[in-house]
Tab-separated table of C-alpha atoms in Angstrom:
chain	number	residue	atom	x	y	z
A	10	MET	CA	27.493	78.239	4.183
A	11	GLU	CA	25.954	81.721	4.014
A	12	ALA	CA	24.421	82.794	0.711
A	13	PHE	CA	26.960	85.584	0.186
A	14	GLU	CA	29.829	83.144	0.853
A	15	GLN	CA	28.385	80.741	-1.704
A	16	ALA	CA	28.057	83.546	-4.239
A	17	ARG	CA	31.670	84.631	-3.698
A	18	LEU	CA	32.900	81.059	-4.093
A	19	ASP	CA	30.936	80.543	-7.297
A	20	ALA	CA	32.267	83.854	-8.649
A	21	TYR	CA	35.837	82.818	-7.837
A	22	PHE	CA	35.586	79.433	-9.557
A	23	GLY	CA	33.745	80.999	-12.481
A	24	ARG	CA	36.574	83.479	-12.981
A	25	VAL	CA	39.228	80.757	-12.751
A	26	ALA	CA	37.305	78.609	-15.245
A	27	SER	CA	36.898	81.487	-17.694
A	28	ARG	CA	40.602	82.362	-17.444
A	29	PHE	CA	41.716	78.820	-18.311
A	30	MET	CA	38.812	77.738	-20.551
A	31	PRO	CA	40.040	75.262	-23.209
A	32	THR	CA	38.860	75.457	-26.817
A	33	ARG	CA	37.310	71.997	-26.517
A	34	ARG	CA	36.086	70.634	-23.223
A	35	PRO	CA	37.018	67.020	-22.461
A	36	THR	CA	34.852	64.624	-20.506
A	37	ALA	CA	35.917	64.315	-16.861
A	38	PHE	CA	35.573	61.974	-13.897
A	39	LEU	CA	36.094	63.680	-10.544
A	40	ILE	CA	37.198	61.959	-7.336
A	41	THR	CA	36.790	64.336	-4.405
A	42	HIS	CA	36.057	64.702	-0.711
A	43	LEU	CA	32.417	65.749	-0.895
A	44	LEU	CA	32.454	68.254	1.969
A	45	PRO	CA	29.898	71.054	2.517
A	46	GLU	CA	31.674	73.670	0.380
A	47	ARG	CA	32.584	71.219	-2.399
A	48	PRO	CA	29.567	71.682	-4.757
A	49	ALA	CA	31.039	75.028	-5.843
A	50	PHE	CA	34.266	73.278	-6.834
A	51	VAL	CA	32.285	70.638	-8.719
A	52	ARG	CA	30.603	73.448	-10.663
A	53	GLY	CA	34.024	74.939	-11.368
A	54	VAL	CA	35.271	71.641	-12.790
A	55	ALA	CA	32.090	71.401	-14.863
A	56	GLY	CA	32.959	74.816	-16.271
A	57	VAL	CA	36.051	73.530	-18.096
A	58	THR	CA	34.995	69.899	-18.674
A	59	GLU	CA	31.928	67.837	-19.438
A	60	LEU	CA	31.654	66.228	-16.029
A	61	ARG	CA	30.230	62.724	-16.432
A	62	ALA	CA	30.503	61.499	-12.828
A	63	VAL	CA	31.585	62.509	-9.339
A	64	LEU	CA	33.106	59.742	-7.210
A	65	PRO	CA	33.055	60.879	-3.572
A	66	LYS	CA	35.735	59.570	-1.236
A	67	PRO	CA	33.835	57.047	0.925
A	68	LYS	CA	34.780	58.367	4.380
A	69	SER	CA	34.103	62.044	3.603
A	70	VAL	CA	30.631	62.410	2.098
A	71	HIS	CA	28.381	65.180	3.405
A	72	ALA	CA	24.742	64.280	2.776
A	73	GLU	CA	23.607	67.787	1.809
A	74	ALA	CA	26.580	68.270	-0.538
A	75	LEU	CA	25.795	64.921	-2.173
A	76	ARG	CA	22.155	65.888	-2.637
A	77	GLN	CA	23.091	69.251	-4.117
A	78	VAL	CA	25.601	67.814	-6.603
A	79	GLU	CA	23.113	65.187	-7.789
A	80	GLU	CA	20.311	67.757	-8.119
A	81	GLU	CA	22.584	69.850	-10.322
A	82	GLY	CA	22.774	66.942	-12.751
A	83	HIS	CA	26.094	65.322	-11.872
A	84	PRO	CA	25.796	61.559	-11.200
A	85	CYS	CA	27.597	60.414	-8.056
A	86	ASP	CA	28.981	56.888	-8.319
A	87	LYS	CA	30.307	54.674	-5.545
A	88	LEU	CA	34.093	54.799	-5.226
A	89	SER	CA	36.333	51.954	-4.095
A	90	ARG	CA	39.914	50.906	-4.701
A	91	GLU	CA	38.576	47.699	-6.247
A	92	LEU	CA	36.731	49.614	-8.983
A	93	PHE	CA	40.010	50.677	-10.588
A	94	THR	CA	42.303	47.868	-9.418
A	95	ASP	CA	40.787	45.473	-11.974
A	96	PRO	CA	41.493	46.902	-15.473
A	97	ASP	CA	38.509	45.099	-17.013
A	98	ARG	CA	36.130	46.509	-14.434
A	99	ALA	CA	37.622	49.996	-14.775
A	100	LEU	CA	37.292	49.826	-18.548
A	101	LEU	CA	33.642	48.766	-18.362
A	102	TYR	CA	32.933	51.703	-16.051
A	103	LEU	CA	34.503	54.296	-18.347
A	104	GLU	CA	32.868	52.801	-21.444
A	105	ALA	CA	29.459	52.980	-19.768
A	106	ARG	CA	29.889	56.647	-18.917
A	107	ALA	CA	32.055	58.117	-21.684
A	108	ALA	CA	32.553	55.737	-24.641
A	109	GLY	CA	34.489	57.314	-27.480
A	110	ARG	CA	35.205	60.543	-25.615
A	111	PRO	CA	38.438	62.303	-24.631
A	112	VAL	CA	38.642	61.892	-20.855
A	113	VAL	CA	40.449	63.681	-18.032
A	114	LEU	CA	40.681	61.783	-14.741
A	115	LEU	CA	40.726	63.992	-11.621
A	116	ASP	CA	42.184	61.960	-8.797
A	117	VAL	CA	42.721	62.149	-5.030
A	118	GLY	CA	45.002	59.347	-3.885
A	119	GLY	CA	46.057	57.464	-7.023
A	120	TYR	CA	42.836	55.499	-7.533
A	121	PHE	CA	43.236	55.338	-11.311
A	122	ALA	CA	46.922	54.343	-11.197
A	123	PRO	CA	46.554	50.516	-11.228
A	124	SER	CA	44.466	50.522	-14.412
A	125	LEU	CA	45.904	53.560	-16.181
A	126	GLY	CA	47.961	51.597	-18.708
A	127	ALA	CA	45.051	49.372	-19.686
A	128	LEU	CA	42.669	52.324	-19.950
A	129	CYS	CA	45.054	54.195	-22.248
A	130	ASP	CA	45.488	51.095	-24.433
A	131	ARG	CA	41.933	49.778	-24.586
A	132	PHE	CA	39.453	52.602	-23.958
A	133	SER	CA	37.345	53.423	-27.036
A	134	GLY	CA	37.943	57.112	-26.445
A	135	ARG	CA	41.208	58.657	-25.305
A	136	ILE	CA	42.649	59.221	-21.845
A	137	VAL	CA	43.875	62.789	-22.151
A	138	GLY	CA	45.601	62.680	-18.782
A	139	VAL	CA	45.271	62.668	-15.007
A	140	VAL	CA	45.267	65.423	-12.399
A	141	GLU	CA	46.432	64.224	-8.964
A	142	ASP	CA	45.864	66.167	-5.753
A	143	THR	CA	47.801	64.298	-3.030
A	144	GLU	CA	51.333	63.231	-2.195
A	145	ASN	CA	50.136	59.660	-1.737
A	146	GLY	CA	48.650	59.670	-5.222
A	147	HIS	CA	51.695	61.420	-6.686
A	148	ARG	CA	53.845	58.553	-5.477
A	149	ARG	CA	51.467	55.921	-6.852
A	150	TYR	CA	51.764	57.396	-10.340
A	151	ALA	CA	55.485	58.143	-10.104
A	152	ASP	CA	56.106	54.521	-9.098
A	153	LEU	CA	54.581	53.139	-12.308
A	154	ASP	CA	57.190	51.761	-14.700
A	155	LYS	CA	56.042	53.967	-17.553
A	156	LEU	CA	53.280	56.539	-17.608
A	157	PRO	CA	51.201	56.255	-20.794
A	158	CYS	CA	49.823	59.803	-20.521
A	159	PRO	CA	50.598	63.069	-18.733
A	160	VAL	CA	49.853	63.171	-14.998
A	161	VAL	CA	49.645	66.755	-13.751
A	162	SER	CA	50.329	66.726	-10.026
A	163	VAL	CA	49.384	69.581	-7.717
A	164	ALA	CA	50.594	67.674	-4.655
A	165	ARG	CA	53.867	69.577	-4.423
A	166	SER	CA	52.622	72.928	-5.635
A	167	PRO	CA	53.454	76.007	-3.549
A	168	LEU	CA	49.735	76.810	-3.683
A	169	LYS	CA	49.212	73.727	-1.513
A	170	ASP	CA	51.540	74.911	1.271
A	171	PRO	CA	48.875	76.906	3.159
A	172	GLU	CA	46.492	73.938	2.968
A	173	ASP	CA	49.109	71.489	4.245
A	174	PHE	CA	49.975	73.756	7.173
A	175	LEU	CA	46.331	74.172	8.165
A	176	VAL	CA	45.526	70.476	7.698
A	177	GLY	CA	48.314	69.774	10.188
A	178	GLN	CA	46.609	72.091	12.660
A	179	SER	CA	43.237	70.406	12.124
A	180	VAL	CA	44.771	66.967	12.712
A	181	VAL	CA	46.198	68.048	16.070
A	182	PHE	CA	42.910	69.721	17.023
A	183	SER	CA	40.858	66.583	16.302
A	184	ALA	CA	43.282	64.188	17.983
A	185	GLU	CA	43.352	66.367	21.099
A	186	ALA	CA	39.544	66.691	21.120
A	187	LEU	CA	39.091	62.899	21.096
A	188	MET	CA	41.683	62.460	23.832
A	189	ARG	CA	40.017	65.108	25.986
A	190	GLY	CA	36.710	63.329	25.468
A	191	ARG	CA	38.237	60.453	27.449
A	192	GLY	CA	39.767	62.695	30.100
A	193	ASP	CA	43.286	62.594	28.613
A	194	ILE	CA	45.390	65.545	27.497
A	195	LEU	CA	48.399	66.069	25.264
A	196	HIS	CA	50.659	67.502	27.945
A	197	GLY	CA	52.865	64.970	29.643
A	198	ARG	CA	52.939	62.689	26.620
A	199	THR	CA	55.644	62.190	24.052
A	200	ALA	CA	54.296	62.351	20.528
A	201	LEU	CA	55.805	60.433	17.626
A	202	VAL	CA	55.214	61.954	14.185
A	203	ILE	CA	55.869	59.424	11.427
A	204	GLY	CA	56.666	61.298	8.237
A	205	PHE	CA	58.298	64.733	8.150
A	206	GLY	CA	56.938	66.091	4.884
A	207	LYS	CA	54.832	69.231	4.680
A	208	LEU	CA	52.007	67.749	6.761
A	209	GLY	CA	54.192	65.942	9.269
A	210	SER	CA	56.419	68.949	9.873
A	211	SER	CA	53.342	71.143	10.411
A	212	ILE	CA	51.991	68.664	12.968
A	213	ALA	CA	55.344	68.427	14.740
A	214	ARG	CA	55.714	72.207	15.024
A	215	LEU	CA	52.185	72.681	16.365
A	216	LEU	CA	52.597	69.924	18.955
A	217	HIS	CA	55.875	71.494	20.048
A	218	ALA	CA	54.137	74.877	20.381
A	219	LYS	CA	51.599	73.187	22.676
A	220	GLY	CA	54.377	72.028	24.975
A	221	VAL	CA	54.441	68.414	23.796
A	222	ARG	CA	57.722	66.534	23.561
A	223	VAL	CA	57.949	65.531	19.888
A	224	THR	CA	59.949	62.733	18.304
A	225	VAL	CA	60.092	62.355	14.531
A	226	TYR	CA	60.706	59.317	12.373
A	227	ASP	CA	61.016	59.355	8.577
A	228	ILE	CA	62.493	56.739	6.255
A	229	ASP	CA	64.204	59.551	4.307
A	230	PRO	CA	67.535	60.446	5.957
A	231	VAL	CA	67.380	63.952	4.454
A	232	ARG	CA	64.111	64.629	6.249
A	233	ARG	CA	65.527	63.193	9.450
A	234	THR	CA	68.361	65.726	9.278
A	235	GLN	CA	65.817	68.506	8.638
A	236	ALA	CA	63.846	67.462	11.725
A	237	LEU	CA	66.993	67.357	13.805
A	238	SER	CA	68.040	70.826	12.624
A	239	GLN	CA	64.639	72.175	13.730
A	240	GLY	CA	65.173	70.908	17.272
A	241	PHE	CA	63.142	67.695	17.209
A	242	THR	CA	64.322	64.388	18.620
A	243	VAL	CA	64.778	61.892	15.781
A	244	ALA	CA	64.130	58.200	16.440
A	245	ARG	CA	66.869	55.874	15.216
A	246	ASP	CA	64.160	53.501	13.972
A	247	ARG	CA	60.378	53.102	14.031
A	248	GLU	CA	60.411	50.605	16.923
A	249	ALA	CA	62.383	52.926	19.165
A	250	GLY	CA	60.013	55.791	18.480
A	251	LEU	CA	56.898	53.727	19.127
A	252	SER	CA	58.062	52.385	22.472
A	253	ASP	CA	58.160	55.855	24.049
A	254	ALA	CA	55.180	57.575	22.401
A	255	GLY	CA	51.856	58.299	24.077
A	256	LEU	CA	50.484	59.685	20.795
A	257	VAL	CA	51.431	58.464	17.317
A	258	LEU	CA	50.454	60.567	14.312
A	259	CYS	CA	50.987	58.901	10.936
A	260	ALA	CA	51.604	61.447	8.176
A	261	THR	CA	53.402	59.618	5.396
A	262	GLY	CA	50.588	59.159	2.884
A	263	ALA	CA	51.886	55.598	2.576
A	264	LEU	CA	52.226	52.645	4.956
A	265	SER	CA	53.312	53.958	8.355
A	266	LEU	CA	52.601	51.023	10.688
A	267	ARG	CA	52.812	47.368	9.689
A	268	GLY	CA	50.985	44.669	11.608
A	269	GLU	CA	54.112	43.726	13.516
A	270	ASP	CA	54.672	47.342	14.601
A	271	PHE	CA	51.558	47.643	16.763
A	272	PRO	CA	52.820	45.418	19.619
A	273	HIS	CA	55.701	47.896	20.080
A	274	LEU	CA	53.267	50.689	20.960
A	275	ARG	CA	53.452	51.920	24.511
A	276	ASN	CA	50.492	50.885	26.688
A	277	GLY	CA	47.689	53.420	26.411
A	278	ALA	CA	49.091	55.093	23.297
A	279	TYR	CA	46.734	56.837	20.888
A	280	VAL	CA	47.176	56.313	17.125
A	281	ALA	CA	45.818	58.695	14.486
A	282	THR	CA	46.383	59.235	10.766
A	283	VAL	CA	46.095	62.089	8.285
A	284	THR	CA	44.870	60.024	5.327
A	285	SER	CA	43.068	56.683	5.550
A	286	SER	CA	43.550	53.364	7.280
A	287	GLU	CA	44.051	51.556	3.972
A	288	ASP	CA	47.027	53.799	3.180
A	289	GLU	CA	48.700	54.324	6.559
A	290	LEU	CA	47.922	51.256	8.681
A	291	GLU	CA	48.204	47.541	8.067
A	292	LEU	CA	45.378	46.713	10.450
A	293	ALA	CA	44.754	43.382	8.720
A	294	GLY	CA	48.241	42.315	9.796
A	295	LEU	CA	47.575	42.975	13.478
A	296	PRO	CA	47.839	39.768	15.539
A	297	ASP	CA	44.468	38.064	16.055
A	298	VAL	CA	44.962	38.034	19.820
A	299	TYR	CA	43.857	41.677	20.009
A	300	GLU	CA	40.250	42.265	21.008
A	301	ARG	CA	38.580	45.380	19.617
A	302	ALA	CA	36.041	47.448	21.560
A	303	HIS	CA	34.505	50.859	20.950
A	304	ILE	CA	35.013	52.701	24.220
A	305	GLY	CA	33.963	56.189	23.197
A	306	GLU	CA	32.868	58.170	20.196
A	307	HIS	CA	35.408	57.445	17.444
A	308	VAL	CA	37.814	55.689	19.834
A	309	THR	CA	38.571	51.951	19.513
A	310	ARG	CA	40.576	50.056	22.142
A	311	TYR	CA	42.805	47.189	21.005
A	312	LEU	CA	43.497	44.882	23.951
A	313	THR	CA	45.441	41.700	24.555
A	314	THR	CA	47.141	40.253	27.626
A	315	GLY	CA	49.567	42.868	28.918
A	316	HIS	CA	49.072	45.346	26.090
A	317	TYR	CA	46.510	47.880	24.855
A	318	PHE	CA	46.325	50.976	22.655
A	319	TYR	CA	43.666	53.279	21.215
A	320	LEU	CA	42.898	53.917	17.542
A	321	LEU	CA	41.171	57.192	16.623
A	322	ASN	CA	38.442	57.331	13.952
A	323	SER	CA	39.031	53.684	12.988
A	324	GLY	CA	42.367	54.685	11.501
A	325	ASN	CA	40.878	57.112	8.980
A	326	ALA	CA	41.827	60.771	8.718
A	327	VAL	CA	41.124	62.065	12.197
A	328	ASN	CA	40.546	65.670	11.124
A	329	PHE	CA	37.499	64.742	9.017
A	330	LEU	CA	35.595	64.222	12.257
A	331	HIS	CA	35.505	68.001	12.663
A	332	GLY	CA	35.052	69.063	9.059
A	333	ALA	CA	38.757	69.104	8.111
A	334	SER	CA	38.280	72.786	7.368
A	335	VAL	CA	41.257	74.844	6.252
A	336	GLY	CA	39.158	77.863	5.315
A	337	PRO	CA	39.344	79.452	1.859
A	338	PHE	CA	42.970	78.368	1.330
A	339	ILE	CA	41.716	75.031	-0.042
A	340	HIS	CA	40.349	76.943	-3.033
A	341	LEU	CA	43.887	77.803	-4.178
A	342	VAL	CA	44.575	74.135	-4.890
A	343	GLN	CA	41.115	73.600	-6.356
A	344	GLY	CA	41.778	76.482	-8.726
A	345	GLU	CA	45.011	74.800	-9.781
A	346	ILE	CA	43.142	71.531	-10.409
A	347	ILE	CA	40.795	73.404	-12.754
A	348	ALA	CA	43.774	74.995	-14.512
A	349	ALA	CA	45.483	71.593	-14.808
A	350	SER	CA	42.339	70.092	-16.352
A	351	ALA	CA	42.323	72.854	-18.954
A	352	ALA	CA	46.046	72.362	-19.631
A	353	LEU	CA	45.436	68.690	-20.385
A	354	ALA	CA	42.545	69.604	-22.689
A	355	ARG	CA	44.772	72.004	-24.653
A	356	GLY	CA	47.278	69.204	-25.254
A	357	GLY	CA	51.006	69.396	-25.810
A	358	LEU	CA	52.024	67.727	-22.537
A	359	ASP	CA	54.254	64.679	-22.785
A	360	PRO	CA	53.502	61.435	-20.929
A	361	GLY	CA	54.983	61.515	-17.422
A	362	MET	CA	54.723	63.584	-14.262
A	363	GLN	CA	53.949	67.229	-15.031
A	364	GLU	CA	53.129	70.478	-13.227
A	365	ILE	CA	51.447	73.656	-14.370
A	366	GLY	CA	53.743	76.636	-14.768
A	367	PRO	CA	54.530	79.347	-12.218
A	368	GLY	CA	52.726	81.936	-14.341
A	369	ASP	CA	49.447	80.035	-14.110
A	370	ARG	CA	49.927	79.592	-10.371
A	371	ALA	CA	50.506	83.322	-9.977
A	372	THR	CA	47.301	83.996	-11.920
A	373	ILE	CA	45.302	81.696	-9.628
A	374	ALA	CA	46.819	83.297	-6.517
A	375	ALA	CA	45.991	86.795	-7.797
A	376	ILE	CA	42.369	85.804	-8.497
A	377	TRP	CA	42.124	84.192	-5.047
A	378	LEU	CA	43.434	87.338	-3.377
A	379	ASP	CA	40.809	89.420	-5.190
A	380	TYR	CA	38.042	87.341	-3.624
A	381	PHE	CA	39.389	86.210	-0.258
A	382	ASN	CA	41.743	88.964	0.929
A	383	ARG	CA	39.266	91.828	0.975
């Protein structure tokens, strides 16, 4: 990143932080993709909270960004699902870092959800609330029987729409690049898009614009009707869609393919996801008869007698192979995360799923336009 770009980004986050600065700053734990531009966001979060630790998502850690964040005094701890699946282990972690403090948990993918109840009940400080960035994480919190604190979700914010559209483009770009690296192309294949939310619909439209025949499958009948109204073929079930697809793009944010689904893939099909293998693919349930072999950079062949398919980037988000960049639009959502952190610090939000108000979103958008629409 050029020096002037870094300065503009820091100025933007500084202005957002000053606009939403709470009277008292809570302690915070930040889960994030630690990509090259992310240190500026970390500094923005540190502007409205006392940031005790950054937990980088394991498959998206840029070495220079990690070094920079640590040099600026923010400890970076190892993140895993297991850390917060066991309430006792999660409690020990928070006590070691922030005993007795009010804490805001900034999440990407619902990591804190399994232990949230125990943390609210047993932590020596107070869990002020959670900010969740993704649809996958939104669902993990919404599915809990009872939320013990407010969870401010930005996953369905209109400020996230530009990001979702551009992430869809980056997914198609990366999948096509890996296919071309093996001498294959998109044209002539039927693509199956599993999940027709904001990401899935973006992917489907871009593939269609590239001349690819697109079939959609979604468990939600409303979304299936939306796909049909937009001119896409809609599979009657997952098995039917898989049997005809030369490229399968999983965009549900939840489990897209179970172990028993893989044998229904067409021979030579490519499979890619927009999140991570642990969310989208039940690879552990794949029959043991499949042999795995790396046959190219970031391409794994699964082979058994009479059947084979290719998995891109080991089932993890394929677009992260090429930076997953969506340009400055990502900073809209990051600004909303900062505003949501401040809203939790101010208090007054009831336990349950929450959003920040349209006025605050308009303020963030106006600040963003001042810096990035010159």
